[in-house]
Amino acid sequence: MKKLRGAWFSLAEHIPAARWCLALAVIAFTAVVSVYKYIDLADMAAFSSFEALFMIITDITNIVFIYLPLYLFTVCGIMFDSGFGGIEILRCGSRGKWLAGKLITYLVNTVLFFAAVFIINYAVCSRAFNFSEVWSSGFVGFRVMTGQPAADFVSPPLPTIIAASAAALLLYVLCGMINMLVSLVTDREAAALFVSLFAGIALGLANMTVLSNSAESQLLRCTVLALASAAVYVFCIAAVRKKNFGGKKLY
């Protein structure tokens, strides 16, 4: 337990509550707007709540251009709060433990953020659409008409949605790791926000060029994104070892 004290300290002390309040309000507003859009589309096909949620989770406008900037705004201050400095490293015991505490804080904020996106959107979808455990023929036909392969809907809705959500979550984790690395290198929150946002939009657009959203393709996305996040964290370890915290040599 002693080895984890730095991680627990970072997690307990550095959750950006004010930014979270704004994030939850924007998530709720976006969910309502998205559902109203799909209510209009429901004239073409009778959607279920799971089907509407699937479209929201895989919508590039929502995931890349609304929720991603909001997520990065929420977490970009983690590296620059009162825990950014030599005193906190001494309290944690080492640079590695301090960085691990920041990593856990990023990961917890990311999971909580995407859990909020998932829960709020499903709550709104369930109020507007009926529940169904299977894909409807009208929905599958609509998606195929818009260019998505019919093979994507072989698996039931819930595992397909979970796989798509996991891929989006890991995209956000990768952007968070980039934010952490740029923060360590530049010591500037604005630079970290800009670079991680630019990288996230580029990665999101590249991800969305893959038309398939089947559970198998999402699993491949998850693997690539997880490996990329691990690689960026290795660079973070190298950066924190070389970083000069107030002219003090801290281990």
Coordinates of C-alpha atoms in Angstrom, one line a residue:
M1 CA 0.0 0.0 0.0
K2 CA 2.9 2.3 0.7
K3 CA 4.1 2.0 -2.9
L4 CA 0.7 3.2 -4.1
R5 CA 0.5 6.3 -1.9
G6 CA 1.6 8.6 -4.7
A7 CA -1.1 7.2 -7.0
W8 CA -3.8 7.5 -4.4
F9 CA -2.7 11.0 -3.5
S10 CA -2.8 12.1 -7.1
L11 CA -6.2 10.5 -7.6
A12 CA -7.8 12.0 -4.4
E13 CA -6.4 15.5 -4.8
H14 CA -6.5 16.2 -8.5
I15 CA -9.9 15.5 -9.9
P16 CA -10.9 18.7 -11.8
A17 CA -14.4 19.2 -10.2
A18 CA -15.2 22.5 -11.9
R19 CA -14.3 21.2 -15.3
W20 CA -16.4 18.1 -14.7
C21 CA -19.5 20.1 -13.9
L22 CA -19.2 21.9 -17.3
A23 CA -18.5 18.5 -19.0
L24 CA -21.6 16.8 -17.6
A25 CA -23.8 19.8 -18.7
V26 CA -22.4 19.7 -22.3
I27 CA -22.7 15.9 -22.5
A28 CA -26.4 16.0 -21.5
F29 CA -27.1 18.8 -23.9
T30 CA -25.3 17.0 -26.8
A31 CA -27.2 13.8 -26.0
V32 CA -30.6 15.5 -26.2
V33 CA -29.6 17.2 -29.5
S34 CA -28.3 13.9 -31.0
V35 CA -31.5 12.0 -30.0
Y36 CA -33.7 14.6 -31.6
K37 CA -31.7 14.2 -34.8
Y38 CA -32.3 10.5 -34.8
I39 CA -36.0 11.0 -34.0
D40 CA -36.3 12.8 -37.3
L41 CA -34.4 9.9 -39.0
A42 CA -36.7 7.4 -37.4
D43 CA -39.3 8.2 -40.1
M44 CA -37.1 6.1 -42.4
A45 CA -36.6 3.2 -40.0
A46 CA -38.0 2.3 -36.6
F47 CA -34.9 2.6 -34.3
S48 CA -34.5 1.0 -30.9
S49 CA -32.7 2.6 -28.0
F50 CA -29.6 0.4 -28.6
E51 CA -29.6 1.4 -32.3
A52 CA -29.8 5.1 -31.5
L53 CA -27.0 4.7 -29.0
F54 CA -24.8 2.8 -31.5
M55 CA -25.2 5.7 -34.0
I56 CA -24.3 8.3 -31.4
I57 CA -21.2 6.3 -30.3
T58 CA -20.0 5.8 -33.8
D59 CA -20.8 9.4 -35.0
I60 CA -17.6 11.2 -35.9
T61 CA -19.2 14.6 -35.1
N62 CA -20.0 13.5 -31.5
I63 CA -16.9 11.4 -30.7
V64 CA -14.2 13.5 -32.5
F65 CA -15.5 17.1 -32.7
I66 CA -17.6 17.4 -29.5
Y67 CA -16.7 14.9 -26.8
L68 CA -13.0 14.7 -27.6
P69 CA -12.3 18.4 -27.1
L70 CA -14.5 18.4 -24.0
Y71 CA -12.6 15.4 -22.6
L72 CA -9.2 17.1 -23.3
F73 CA -10.4 20.3 -21.7
T74 CA -11.5 18.3 -18.6
V75 CA -8.1 16.4 -18.2
C76 CA -5.6 18.9 -19.6
G77 CA -5.2 20.6 -16.2
I78 CA -4.3 17.5 -14.3
M79 CA -0.5 17.9 -15.0
F80 CA -0.6 21.6 -13.9
D81 CA -2.4 21.5 -10.6
S82 CA -0.7 21.7 -7.2
G83 CA 0.8 18.3 -7.8
F84 CA 3.2 19.5 -10.5
G85 CA 6.5 20.0 -8.9
G86 CA 9.4 18.8 -6.8
I87 CA 7.6 18.8 -3.5
E88 CA 5.0 16.4 -4.8
I89 CA 7.6 14.1 -6.2
L90 CA 9.3 14.0 -2.8
R91 CA 6.0 13.2 -1.2
C92 CA 5.4 10.3 -3.7
G93 CA 8.9 9.0 -3.2
S94 CA 10.2 9.0 -6.8
R95 CA 9.5 10.4 -10.2
G96 CA 8.2 7.1 -11.4
K97 CA 5.6 6.9 -8.7
W98 CA 4.6 10.5 -9.2
L99 CA 4.1 9.8 -12.9
A100 CA 2.2 6.6 -12.2
G101 CA -0.1 8.6 -9.9
K102 CA -0.8 11.1 -12.8
L103 CA -1.4 8.1 -15.1
I104 CA -4.0 6.7 -12.8
T105 CA -5.6 10.1 -12.5
Y106 CA -5.8 10.4 -16.3
L107 CA -7.2 6.8 -16.7
V108 CA -9.8 7.3 -14.0
N109 CA -11.0 10.6 -15.4
T110 CA -11.1 9.0 -18.9
V111 CA -13.2 6.0 -17.7
L112 CA -15.5 8.3 -15.7
F113 CA -15.9 10.6 -18.7
F114 CA -16.8 7.9 -21.1
A115 CA -19.1 6.2 -18.6
A116 CA -20.9 9.5 -18.3
V117 CA -21.2 9.8 -22.1
F118 CA -22.5 6.2 -22.3
I119 CA -25.0 6.4 -19.4
I120 CA -26.4 9.9 -20.3
N121 CA -26.8 9.1 -24.0
Y122 CA -28.5 5.7 -23.2
A123 CA -30.8 7.3 -20.7
V124 CA -31.9 9.9 -23.2
C125 CA -32.2 7.2 -26.0
S126 CA -34.3 4.9 -23.8
R127 CA -36.8 7.7 -23.2
A128 CA -37.2 8.3 -26.9
F129 CA -37.0 4.8 -28.4
N130 CA -38.2 1.4 -27.5
F131 CA -35.9 -1.3 -26.2
S132 CA -34.8 -4.3 -28.4
E133 CA -32.1 -6.9 -28.0
V134 CA -31.7 -7.5 -31.7
W135 CA -31.0 -5.3 -34.7
S136 CA -34.1 -4.3 -36.6
S137 CA -34.2 -5.0 -40.4
G138 CA -35.1 -1.3 -41.0
F139 CA -32.0 -0.1 -39.1
V140 CA -29.7 -2.6 -40.8
G141 CA -31.1 -1.5 -44.2
F142 CA -30.6 2.1 -43.3
R143 CA -27.0 1.6 -42.2
V144 CA -26.2 -0.5 -45.3
M145 CA -27.7 2.3 -47.5
T146 CA -25.3 4.8 -45.8
G147 CA -22.3 2.6 -46.6
Q148 CA -21.8 0.3 -43.6
P149 CA -21.2 -3.4 -44.3
A150 CA -24.1 -5.7 -43.3
A151 CA -21.6 -8.0 -41.7
D152 CA -21.2 -5.5 -38.9
F153 CA -24.5 -6.5 -37.5
V154 CA -23.9 -10.2 -37.1
S155 CA -23.3 -9.8 -33.4
P156 CA -26.1 -8.6 -31.1
P157 CA -26.4 -4.8 -30.4
L158 CA -24.9 -4.8 -26.8
P159 CA -21.5 -6.4 -27.5
T160 CA -21.2 -4.4 -30.7
I161 CA -21.9 -1.2 -28.8
I162 CA -19.5 -2.2 -26.0
A163 CA -16.7 -2.9 -28.6
A164 CA -17.3 0.5 -30.3
S165 CA -17.3 2.3 -26.9
A166 CA -14.1 0.5 -25.9
A167 CA -12.4 1.7 -29.1
A168 CA -13.5 5.3 -28.5
L169 CA -12.4 5.1 -24.9
L170 CA -8.9 3.9 -25.9
L171 CA -8.7 6.7 -28.5
Y172 CA -9.3 9.1 -25.6
V173 CA -6.7 7.3 -23.5
L174 CA -4.2 7.8 -26.2
C175 CA -5.0 11.5 -26.5
G176 CA -4.6 11.7 -22.8
M177 CA -1.2 10.1 -22.9
I178 CA -0.2 12.6 -25.6
N179 CA -1.5 15.4 -23.4
M180 CA 0.6 14.1 -20.6
L181 CA 3.8 13.9 -22.7
V182 CA 3.4 17.4 -24.2
S183 CA 2.7 18.8 -20.7
L184 CA 5.9 17.3 -19.4
V185 CA 8.0 18.6 -22.3
T186 CA 6.6 22.1 -22.7
D187 CA 5.2 22.9 -19.2
R188 CA 2.3 24.7 -21.0
E189 CA -1.3 23.6 -20.7
A190 CA -2.4 25.5 -23.8
A191 CA 0.3 23.7 -25.9
A192 CA -0.7 20.3 -24.4
L193 CA -4.3 20.9 -25.2
F194 CA -3.6 22.1 -28.8
V195 CA -1.3 19.2 -29.7
S196 CA -3.4 16.5 -28.1
L197 CA -6.5 17.9 -29.7
F198 CA -4.9 18.1 -33.2
A199 CA -3.5 14.5 -32.8
G200 CA -6.9 13.3 -31.5
I201 CA -8.8 14.8 -34.5
A202 CA -6.3 13.3 -36.9
L203 CA -6.5 9.9 -35.3
G204 CA -10.3 10.1 -35.1
L205 CA -10.6 10.9 -38.7
A206 CA -8.2 8.1 -39.7
N207 CA -10.2 5.7 -37.5
M208 CA -13.5 6.7 -39.1
T209 CA -12.2 6.0 -42.6
V210 CA -12.4 2.3 -41.7
L211 CA -16.0 1.7 -42.6
S212 CA -16.4 -1.5 -40.7
N213 CA -17.7 -1.2 -37.1
S214 CA -18.0 -4.9 -36.4
A215 CA -16.9 -6.3 -33.0
E216 CA -13.8 -7.9 -34.7
S217 CA -12.7 -4.6 -36.3
Q218 CA -13.3 -2.7 -33.1
L219 CA -11.1 -5.3 -31.2
L220 CA -8.3 -4.6 -33.7
R221 CA -8.7 -0.9 -33.2
C222 CA -8.6 -1.4 -29.4
T223 CA -5.3 -3.4 -29.7
V224 CA -3.6 -0.8 -31.8
L225 CA -4.7 2.1 -29.6
A226 CA -3.7 0.3 -26.4
L227 CA -0.2 -0.4 -27.8
A228 CA 0.1 3.2 -29.0
S229 CA -0.9 4.5 -25.5
A230 CA 1.7 2.2 -23.9
A231 CA 4.4 3.5 -26.3
V232 CA 3.6 7.1 -25.5
Y233 CA 3.7 6.4 -21.8
V234 CA 7.3 5.0 -22.3
F235 CA 8.2 8.4 -23.7
C236 CA 6.6 10.1 -20.7
I237 CA 8.8 8.0 -18.4
A238 CA 11.9 9.1 -20.4
A239 CA 10.7 12.8 -20.3
V240 CA 10.0 12.8 -16.5
R241 CA 13.5 11.3 -15.8
K242 CA 15.2 14.2 -17.7
K243 CA 12.9 16.9 -16.4
N244 CA 14.3 19.6 -14.2
F245 CA 11.8 20.4 -11.4
G246 CA 12.9 23.7 -10.0
G247 CA 16.6 23.0 -10.3
K248 CA 16.4 20.0 -7.9
K249 CA 17.7 16.6 -8.6
L250 CA 14.9 14.3 -7.6
Y251 CA 14.7 10.6 -8.1

